[in-house]
Amino acid sequence: MIIRFLNSMLRATSTIYLLIVFSLCFHSCNNDNASIEQLPTAHLNQNKGLHELSTIPIGGAISINKVLADEKLKDITIKNFSSISATNDMKMYSILRDSTYSFEKVDKLLAFCEEHDKRLFGHTLLWHYGLPQWIQDEASKNGAASVDKFMKDYISKVVTKYKGKVVAWDVVNEGFETSGGDYRKTFWYNQLGAAYVEKAFRYAHEADPDAVLFYNDFNLERDTAKLNGVLKMISELKEKDVPIHGLGFQMHLRMDIPDSTIAYCLKKAADTGLQIHFSELDIIFNKHNDSKDGGEQQYTELTEEMKLQQAEKYKNLVLMYRNIVPLDQQYGITFWDFNDRDTWIKPFFNINDWPTIFDENLDPKPAYHGFADGLKSKSPKTKI
Ligand code: XIL
């Protein structure tokens, strides 16, 4: 009697359970069919990494030692990105810390990329910032001709070593003044004039004719004078058949830069026909003057409302990229550091901020889900 009672209870419970599962499934299928756009989609983003949601390569800039020492950071790197840049490990000041070349970190980075099937993007061959004084002294020992030789030797050696492995390079980084449309008066410029840019691209191309070669700079999405200067340089280089294939918009963005300005600048850049890379994406709330320690702390805490605004900004950015940059020019979107714990923004500008898509605990922020929604959107039309 008791057993029969228990059995019928069990049958009833299973039936109720099945009904619940069926009804949940029916609802979620229905919702999927209705419109993915209207849903708060955080729950749908859980199992797929960002790069699996899109055909655009999605990159993350990392320090290889930091990633290898931190399992959670390593997991989110492997899961979300199909392309890897080095925050510092491939810069001249890292490869040439002293008069001998050190490639250990780059080799480690390459091994990581090969093991996990990631594209390795080379950042960067020439940059003015942090260029050690000993390099400047050594390179210019015998005047301009020796600077040219030093530059050629460096580029040839590094690009040849990673030929066919590093598929693209930022050949010249930040070659224009912070604002306005003039060449930055860097060590390379002062020694060789504007011709250093042309030379650098030619040396890189000679070393690896298949590598995709980029010019990379900041504020191109908002300073039209600077953008025009860079575009003029690009058309002059192209007239001389200089092998330049891509333009990197660093995209160290600020929340208050209007989307309409970004869209306008992006369209002008895409019209060159070059590959377009958002190469160092983050979105800061506070202001800065683009130089070291130049931050201005306006916001002291990250509110729920700010999180949602940032999510919207990240979403719009992907939509603009997908909408404006033709498919065959979409080289990718790369996040710089990509978590609020490690972001370069805080130490560099000496402020607190929350510019990335993962929080201090390396958990996804609304910004992550906003970006993912932009990648998944079936009709990437923007309101602009
Ligand atoms: C930054 C690194 O993230 C910092 O760790 C370092 O102290 C300074 O350089 N534009 C660039 C990047 O092209 O190389 C910079 O990276 C950030 C600004």
Tab-separated table of C-alpha atoms and ligand atoms in Angstrom:
chain	number	residue	atom	x	y	z
A	1	MET	CA	0.000	0.000	0.000
A	2	ILE	CA	2.713	2.400	1.114
A	3	ILE	CA	4.893	1.343	-1.834
A	4	ARG	CA	2.031	1.883	-4.299
A	5	PHE	CA	1.478	5.347	-2.775
A	6	LEU	CA	5.175	6.207	-3.083
A	7	ASN	CA	5.268	4.976	-6.683
A	8	SER	CA	2.341	7.123	-7.727
A	9	MET	CA	3.945	10.116	-5.964
A	10	LEU	CA	7.131	9.492	-7.918
A	11	ARG	CA	5.226	9.278	-11.223
A	12	ALA	CA	3.391	12.523	-10.481
A	13	THR	CA	6.633	14.316	-9.553
A	14	SER	CA	8.344	13.141	-12.770
A	15	THR	CA	5.383	14.299	-14.858
A	16	ILE	CA	5.461	17.738	-13.235
A	17	TYR	CA	9.235	17.926	-13.734
A	18	LEU	CA	8.904	17.002	-17.434
A	19	LEU	CA	6.166	19.605	-17.877
A	20	ILE	CA	8.400	22.288	-16.348
A	21	VAL	CA	11.396	21.346	-18.543
A	22	PHE	CA	9.199	21.258	-21.658
A	23	SER	CA	7.635	24.599	-20.888
A	24	LEU	CA	11.031	26.234	-20.206
A	25	CYS	CA	12.426	24.844	-23.428
A	26	PHE	CA	9.364	25.950	-25.390
A	27	HIS	CA	9.675	29.458	-24.017
A	28	SER	CA	13.351	29.816	-24.697
A	29	CYS	CA	12.987	28.418	-28.250
A	30	ASN	CA	10.151	30.808	-28.879
A	31	ASN	CA	12.166	33.731	-27.586
A	32	ASP	CA	15.117	32.809	-29.781
A	33	ASN	CA	12.867	32.763	-32.787
A	34	ALA	CA	11.135	35.999	-31.851
A	35	SER	CA	14.150	38.314	-31.860
A	36	ILE	CA	17.537	37.859	-30.330
A	37	GLU	CA	17.929	41.635	-30.421
A	38	GLN	CA	15.269	42.305	-27.764
A	39	LEU	CA	16.676	39.992	-25.134
A	40	PRO	CA	18.976	40.879	-22.263
A	41	THR	CA	21.439	38.338	-23.606
A	42	ALA	CA	23.933	37.942	-20.778
A	43	HIS	CA	22.774	34.341	-20.242
A	44	LEU	CA	23.263	33.503	-23.924
A	45	ASN	CA	26.867	34.715	-23.886
A	46	GLN	CA	27.966	32.379	-21.106
A	47	ASN	CA	29.378	29.459	-23.008
A	48	LYS	CA	30.892	30.967	-26.090
A	49	GLY	CA	33.995	33.102	-26.146
A	50	LEU	CA	33.846	36.423	-27.958
A	51	HIS	CA	35.743	35.212	-30.987
A	52	GLU	CA	33.337	32.305	-31.428
A	53	LEU	CA	30.470	34.758	-31.776
A	54	SER	CA	31.908	36.511	-34.817
A	55	THR	CA	33.783	36.272	-38.066
A	56	ILE	CA	35.856	39.329	-37.104
A	57	PRO	CA	39.129	38.325	-35.441
A	58	ILE	CA	38.877	39.378	-31.794
A	59	GLY	CA	42.160	40.102	-30.078
A	60	GLY	CA	43.549	40.544	-26.612
A	61	ALA	CA	46.820	42.244	-25.717
A	62	ILE	CA	48.714	40.374	-23.023
A	63	SER	CA	51.915	40.065	-21.083
A	64	ILE	CA	52.846	36.411	-21.620
A	65	ASN	CA	54.396	35.920	-18.167
A	66	LYS	CA	51.323	37.342	-16.469
A	67	VAL	CA	49.003	35.083	-18.454
A	68	LEU	CA	51.027	31.941	-17.821
A	69	ALA	CA	51.103	32.668	-14.085
A	70	ASP	CA	47.355	33.204	-13.691
A	71	GLU	CA	44.942	30.377	-14.575
A	72	LYS	CA	41.829	32.543	-14.711
A	73	LEU	CA	43.504	35.132	-16.926
A	74	LYS	CA	44.812	32.342	-19.126
A	75	ASP	CA	41.362	30.769	-19.452
A	76	ILE	CA	39.628	33.973	-20.464
A	77	THR	CA	42.423	34.748	-22.923
A	78	ILE	CA	42.173	31.363	-24.610
A	79	LYS	CA	38.395	31.387	-24.591
A	80	ASN	CA	37.721	34.865	-25.918
A	81	PHE	CA	40.440	35.818	-28.360
A	82	SER	CA	41.519	34.525	-31.745
A	83	SER	CA	44.310	37.085	-32.074
A	84	ILE	CA	47.013	38.036	-29.586
A	85	SER	CA	49.086	41.194	-29.329
A	86	ALA	CA	51.821	41.851	-26.792
A	87	THR	CA	51.347	44.823	-24.485
A	88	ASN	CA	55.122	45.265	-24.148
A	89	ASP	CA	56.940	41.998	-24.909
A	90	MET	CA	57.538	42.755	-28.599
A	91	LYS	CA	58.657	46.364	-28.216
A	92	MET	CA	62.220	47.421	-28.947
A	93	TYR	CA	62.820	48.227	-25.280
A	94	SER	CA	61.908	44.661	-24.399
A	95	ILE	CA	63.784	42.894	-27.218
A	96	LEU	CA	66.859	45.124	-26.920
A	97	ARG	CA	67.138	45.687	-23.186
A	98	ASP	CA	70.892	45.744	-23.689
A	99	SER	CA	73.138	45.266	-26.681
A	100	THR	CA	72.083	41.638	-27.153
A	101	TYR	CA	68.719	40.626	-28.554
A	102	SER	CA	66.407	38.819	-26.101
A	103	PHE	CA	63.685	36.839	-27.751
A	104	GLU	CA	62.644	34.572	-24.849
A	105	LYS	CA	59.367	36.339	-24.145
A	106	VAL	CA	58.419	36.546	-27.814
A	107	ASP	CA	59.253	32.857	-28.242
A	108	LYS	CA	57.080	32.021	-25.236
A	109	LEU	CA	54.277	34.121	-26.653
A	110	LEU	CA	54.579	32.420	-30.024
A	111	ALA	CA	54.522	28.973	-28.401
A	112	PHE	CA	51.348	29.965	-26.526
A	113	CYS	CA	49.731	31.189	-29.763
A	114	GLU	CA	50.700	28.040	-31.643
A	115	GLU	CA	49.469	25.771	-28.856
A	116	HIS	CA	46.101	27.505	-28.713
A	117	ASP	CA	45.725	28.316	-32.398
A	118	LYS	CA	45.850	32.114	-32.069
A	119	ARG	CA	47.002	34.700	-34.599
A	120	LEU	CA	50.072	36.575	-33.344
A	121	PHE	CA	50.002	40.286	-34.163
A	122	GLY	CA	53.326	42.117	-33.939
A	123	HIS	CA	53.217	45.271	-31.863
A	124	THR	CA	55.446	47.155	-32.619
A	125	LEU	CA	58.676	47.712	-34.579
A	126	LEU	CA	59.249	51.469	-34.171
A	127	TRP	CA	57.894	53.586	-31.320
A	128	HIS	CA	59.290	56.755	-29.812
A	129	TYR	CA	58.022	56.113	-26.287
A	130	GLY	CA	60.414	54.461	-23.876
A	131	LEU	CA	63.189	54.212	-26.462
A	132	PRO	CA	66.283	53.689	-24.268
A	133	GLN	CA	68.936	56.372	-24.411
A	134	TRP	CA	71.627	53.746	-25.080
A	135	ILE	CA	69.851	52.769	-28.307
A	136	GLN	CA	69.682	56.382	-29.428
A	137	ASP	CA	73.392	56.874	-28.648
A	138	GLU	CA	74.428	53.621	-30.255
A	139	ALA	CA	72.291	54.073	-33.376
A	140	SER	CA	73.408	57.633	-34.051
A	141	LYS	CA	77.107	57.052	-33.301
A	142	ASN	CA	78.082	57.720	-36.899
A	143	GLY	CA	75.286	60.057	-37.945
A	144	ALA	CA	72.151	59.472	-40.006
A	145	ALA	CA	73.596	56.655	-42.113
A	146	SER	CA	74.237	54.592	-39.013
A	147	VAL	CA	70.703	55.259	-37.706
A	148	ASP	CA	69.355	53.940	-40.982
A	149	LYS	CA	71.570	50.872	-40.716
A	150	PHE	CA	70.576	50.268	-37.082
A	151	MET	CA	66.889	50.542	-37.962
A	152	LYS	CA	67.265	48.234	-40.952
A	153	ASP	CA	69.219	45.650	-38.956
A	154	TYR	CA	66.661	45.670	-36.160
A	155	ILE	CA	63.610	45.372	-38.417
A	156	SER	CA	65.213	42.740	-40.642
A	157	LYS	CA	66.375	40.651	-37.715
A	158	VAL	CA	63.062	40.673	-35.833
A	159	VAL	CA	60.759	40.269	-38.825
A	160	THR	CA	62.918	37.541	-40.380
A	161	LYS	CA	63.038	35.604	-37.115
A	162	TYR	CA	59.232	35.480	-36.993
A	163	LYS	CA	58.599	35.270	-40.738
A	164	GLY	CA	55.386	33.404	-41.429
A	165	LYS	CA	54.674	33.228	-37.667
A	166	VAL	CA	53.873	36.838	-36.836
A	167	VAL	CA	51.346	37.526	-39.555
A	168	ALA	CA	51.115	41.308	-39.205
A	169	TRP	CA	53.169	44.157	-37.757
A	170	ASP	CA	52.556	47.643	-36.472
A	171	VAL	CA	55.611	48.912	-38.332
A	172	VAL	CA	55.399	52.503	-37.098
A	173	ASN	CA	53.490	53.342	-33.935
A	174	GLU	CA	52.378	56.887	-33.075
A	175	GLY	CA	54.387	58.634	-35.785
A	176	PHE	CA	52.160	61.730	-35.613
A	177	GLU	CA	51.998	64.432	-32.962
A	178	THR	CA	49.371	63.955	-30.260
A	179	SER	CA	47.128	66.502	-31.951
A	180	GLY	CA	47.178	68.247	-35.310
A	181	GLY	CA	48.424	66.681	-38.533
A	182	ASP	CA	52.223	66.794	-38.285
A	183	TYR	CA	54.808	64.089	-38.018
A	184	ARG	CA	55.935	63.515	-34.452
A	185	LYS	CA	59.493	64.671	-33.913
A	186	THR	CA	60.775	61.328	-32.742
A	187	PHE	CA	64.349	60.131	-32.618
A	188	TRP	CA	63.806	58.385	-35.976
A	189	TYR	CA	62.236	61.473	-37.544
A	190	ASN	CA	64.913	63.828	-36.240
A	191	GLN	CA	67.632	61.620	-37.651
A	192	LEU	CA	66.121	60.525	-40.965
A	193	GLY	CA	63.225	62.884	-41.659
A	194	ALA	CA	59.778	61.628	-42.749
A	195	ALA	CA	61.570	59.119	-45.011
A	196	TYR	CA	62.082	56.854	-41.994
A	197	VAL	CA	58.477	55.688	-42.308
A	198	GLU	CA	58.892	54.635	-45.931
A	199	LYS	CA	62.197	52.943	-45.156
A	200	ALA	CA	60.746	51.030	-42.206
A	201	PHE	CA	57.883	49.627	-44.274
A	202	ARG	CA	60.251	48.615	-47.080
A	203	TYR	CA	62.650	46.878	-44.666
A	204	ALA	CA	59.785	44.961	-43.033
A	205	HIS	CA	58.391	43.913	-46.417
A	206	GLU	CA	61.798	42.723	-47.625
A	207	ALA	CA	62.103	40.577	-44.514
A	208	ASP	CA	58.629	39.030	-44.843
A	209	PRO	CA	56.761	39.800	-48.074
A	210	ASP	CA	53.602	38.091	-46.758
A	211	ALA	CA	53.309	40.066	-43.528
A	212	VAL	CA	50.457	42.590	-43.313
A	213	LEU	CA	52.032	45.939	-42.468
A	214	PHE	CA	50.230	48.589	-40.413
A	215	TYR	CA	50.626	52.193	-39.407
A	216	ASN	CA	49.101	52.540	-35.902
A	217	ASP	CA	48.113	55.663	-33.926
A	218	PHE	CA	45.722	57.105	-31.329
A	219	ASN	CA	42.913	59.680	-31.462
A	220	LEU	CA	42.332	58.951	-35.159
A	221	GLU	CA	38.673	58.371	-34.301
A	222	ARG	CA	38.192	61.897	-33.001
A	223	ASP	CA	40.928	64.292	-34.158
A	224	THR	CA	40.154	64.940	-37.821
A	225	ALA	CA	43.281	67.069	-38.337
A	226	LYS	CA	45.438	64.189	-37.125
A	227	LEU	CA	43.455	61.680	-39.185
A	228	ASN	CA	43.821	63.849	-42.312
A	229	GLY	CA	47.573	64.113	-41.748
A	230	VAL	CA	47.855	60.338	-41.445
A	231	LEU	CA	45.653	59.741	-44.500
A	232	LYS	CA	47.800	62.157	-46.513
A	233	MET	CA	50.917	60.245	-45.480
A	234	ILE	CA	49.236	56.974	-46.470
A	235	SER	CA	48.290	58.234	-49.926
A	236	GLU	CA	51.825	59.536	-50.469
A	237	LEU	CA	53.257	56.185	-49.427
A	238	LYS	CA	50.871	54.366	-51.746
A	239	GLU	CA	51.832	56.641	-54.658
A	240	LYS	CA	55.411	55.527	-54.128
A	241	ASP	CA	54.345	51.880	-53.962
A	242	VAL	CA	55.425	51.572	-50.360
A	243	PRO	CA	54.082	48.271	-48.967
A	244	ILE	CA	51.580	49.592	-46.411
A	245	HIS	CA	48.524	47.394	-45.981
A	246	GLY	CA	46.706	48.493	-42.877
A	247	LEU	CA	45.749	51.306	-40.556
A	248	GLY	CA	45.455	50.737	-36.816
A	249	PHE	CA	43.045	52.866	-34.825
A	250	GLN	CA	44.268	52.348	-31.273
A	251	MET	CA	40.817	53.262	-29.905
A	252	HIS	CA	41.762	54.311	-26.422
A	253	LEU	CA	38.316	55.798	-26.345
A	254	ARG	CA	36.546	58.084	-23.943
A	255	MET	CA	32.875	57.631	-23.064
A	256	ASP	CA	32.069	61.182	-24.187
A	257	ILE	CA	33.425	60.888	-27.744
A	258	PRO	CA	30.290	60.990	-29.929
A	259	ASP	CA	29.584	57.898	-32.014
A	260	SER	CA	28.879	60.166	-34.991
A	261	THR	CA	32.477	61.470	-34.880
A	262	ILE	CA	33.871	57.948	-34.634
A	263	ALA	CA	31.699	56.796	-37.555
A	264	TYR	CA	32.807	59.743	-39.703
A	265	CYS	CA	36.506	59.076	-39.081
A	266	LEU	CA	36.130	55.338	-39.553
A	267	LYS	CA	34.449	55.824	-42.921
A	268	LYS	CA	37.287	58.058	-44.132
A	269	ALA	CA	39.815	55.451	-43.050
A	270	ALA	CA	37.890	52.567	-44.630
A	271	ASP	CA	37.770	54.502	-47.917
A	272	THR	CA	41.548	54.029	-48.231
A	273	GLY	CA	40.857	50.361	-48.922
A	274	LEU	CA	43.400	49.414	-46.240
A	275	GLN	CA	42.887	46.766	-43.577
A	276	ILE	CA	41.394	48.456	-40.525
A	277	HIS	CA	42.358	47.215	-37.061
A	278	PHE	CA	40.893	48.516	-33.819
A	279	SER	CA	44.198	47.694	-32.225
A	280	GLU	CA	44.075	48.713	-28.536
A	281	LEU	CA	40.464	49.115	-27.505
A	282	ASP	CA	39.399	50.365	-24.089
A	283	ILE	CA	36.834	52.987	-23.028
A	284	ILE	CA	37.713	55.314	-20.191
A	285	PHE	CA	35.231	57.387	-18.147
A	286	ASN	CA	37.660	59.980	-16.830
A	287	LYS	CA	39.629	62.474	-18.872
A	288	HIS	CA	43.348	62.679	-19.590
A	289	ASN	CA	45.682	64.758	-21.709
A	290	ASP	CA	47.223	61.799	-23.562
A	291	SER	CA	50.450	61.959	-21.598
A	292	LYS	CA	51.954	60.088	-18.642
A	293	ASP	CA	50.288	60.994	-15.312
A	294	GLY	CA	47.887	63.255	-17.226
A	295	GLY	CA	44.635	61.793	-15.860
A	296	GLU	CA	41.834	63.889	-14.395
A	297	GLN	CA	39.739	62.012	-11.819
A	298	GLN	CA	36.127	63.036	-12.434
A	299	TYR	CA	34.387	59.806	-11.486
A	300	THR	CA	35.329	58.120	-8.225
A	301	GLU	CA	33.041	55.108	-8.468
A	302	LEU	CA	31.501	52.946	-11.134
A	303	THR	CA	27.705	53.065	-10.803
A	304	GLU	CA	25.221	50.582	-12.292
A	305	GLU	CA	24.118	53.270	-14.714
A	306	MET	CA	27.694	53.882	-15.889
A	307	LYS	CA	28.149	50.148	-16.444
A	308	LEU	CA	25.122	50.080	-18.744
A	309	GLN	CA	26.231	53.187	-20.620
A	310	GLN	CA	29.606	51.601	-21.202
A	311	ALA	CA	27.937	48.395	-22.413
A	312	GLU	CA	25.968	50.433	-24.927
A	313	LYS	CA	29.123	52.204	-26.117
A	314	TYR	CA	30.955	48.906	-26.640
A	315	LYS	CA	27.959	47.525	-28.509
A	316	ASN	CA	27.703	50.570	-30.791
A	317	LEU	CA	31.369	50.359	-31.539
A	318	VAL	CA	31.148	46.816	-32.893
A	319	LEU	CA	28.049	47.727	-34.844
A	320	MET	CA	29.872	50.690	-36.408
A	321	TYR	CA	32.876	48.549	-37.256
A	322	ARG	CA	30.693	45.893	-38.882
A	323	ASN	CA	28.589	48.476	-40.636
A	324	ILE	CA	31.280	50.802	-41.963
A	325	VAL	CA	34.358	48.659	-42.559
A	326	PRO	CA	33.893	46.335	-45.559
A	327	LEU	CA	34.181	42.644	-44.647
A	328	ASP	CA	37.458	42.120	-46.503
A	329	GLN	CA	39.041	45.061	-44.633
A	330	GLN	CA	38.033	43.896	-41.134
A	331	TYR	CA	41.410	42.945	-39.674
A	332	GLY	CA	39.974	42.708	-36.193
A	333	ILE	CA	39.173	44.325	-32.880
A	334	THR	CA	41.818	43.965	-30.188
A	335	PHE	CA	41.324	44.810	-26.503
A	336	TRP	CA	44.250	46.308	-24.605
A	337	ASP	CA	44.794	44.437	-21.313
A	338	PHE	CA	40.993	43.789	-21.290
A	339	ASN	CA	40.413	43.681	-17.521
A	340	ASP	CA	40.065	46.476	-14.967
A	341	ARG	CA	42.702	44.883	-12.723
A	342	ASP	CA	45.558	44.968	-15.233
A	343	THR	CA	44.593	47.909	-17.421
A	344	TRP	CA	47.501	50.190	-18.358
A	345	ILE	CA	45.164	53.200	-18.016
A	346	LYS	CA	45.366	53.395	-14.211
A	347	PRO	CA	49.155	53.424	-13.743
A	348	PHE	CA	49.845	55.367	-16.920
A	349	PHE	CA	47.424	58.224	-16.354
A	350	ASN	CA	47.641	57.887	-12.576
A	351	ILE	CA	43.887	57.675	-11.993
A	352	ASN	CA	41.305	55.084	-11.094
A	353	ASP	CA	39.026	53.969	-13.919
A	354	TRP	CA	37.091	50.996	-15.337
A	355	PRO	CA	37.805	51.027	-19.069
A	356	THR	CA	37.625	47.337	-20.018
A	357	ILE	CA	35.171	44.457	-20.471
A	358	PHE	CA	36.223	42.345	-17.443
A	359	ASP	CA	36.169	43.648	-13.871
A	360	GLU	CA	38.928	43.542	-11.218
A	361	ASN	CA	38.025	39.911	-10.462
A	362	LEU	CA	38.260	39.034	-14.149
A	363	ASP	CA	34.493	38.516	-14.380
A	364	PRO	CA	32.620	39.808	-17.433
A	365	LYS	CA	31.067	43.260	-17.048
A	366	PRO	CA	27.926	44.485	-18.813
A	367	ALA	CA	30.462	45.934	-21.290
A	368	TYR	CA	31.439	42.371	-22.219
A	369	HIS	CA	27.837	41.450	-22.914
A	370	GLY	CA	27.203	44.683	-24.802
A	371	PHE	CA	30.176	43.928	-27.028
A	372	ALA	CA	28.991	40.326	-27.497
A	373	ASP	CA	25.517	41.563	-28.448
A	374	GLY	CA	27.078	43.815	-31.071
A	375	LEU	CA	28.961	40.851	-32.514
A	376	LYS	CA	25.856	38.670	-32.627
A	377	SER	CA	23.454	41.250	-33.986
A	378	LYS	CA	22.011	40.013	-37.257
A	379	SER	CA	21.408	43.482	-38.663
A	380	PRO	CA	24.399	45.621	-37.715
A	381	LYS	CA	22.747	48.897	-38.673
A	382	THR	CA	23.646	51.796	-36.424
A	383	LYS	CA	21.420	54.778	-35.692
A	384	ILE	CA	24.078	57.119	-37.079
B	1	XIL	C1	51.448	50.637	-22.986
B	1	XIL	C2	51.539	49.412	-22.109
B	1	XIL	O1	50.267	48.821	-21.970
B	1	XIL	C3	52.084	49.819	-20.750
B	1	XIL	O2	52.282	48.668	-19.954
B	1	XIL	C4	53.402	50.557	-20.917
B	1	XIL	O3	53.841	51.039	-19.674
B	1	XIL	C5	53.250	51.726	-21.873
B	1	XIL	O4	52.713	51.250	-23.097
B	1	XIL	N1	49.685	52.983	-27.109
B	1	XIL	C6	50.440	51.910	-27.524
B	1	XIL	C7	50.768	50.838	-26.573
B	1	XIL	O5	50.724	51.784	-28.727
B	1	XIL	O6	51.990	50.214	-26.880
B	1	XIL	C8	50.784	51.362	-25.151
B	1	XIL	O7	51.012	50.266	-24.268
B	1	XIL	C9	49.505	52.082	-24.837
B	1	XIL	C10	49.321	53.261	-25.748
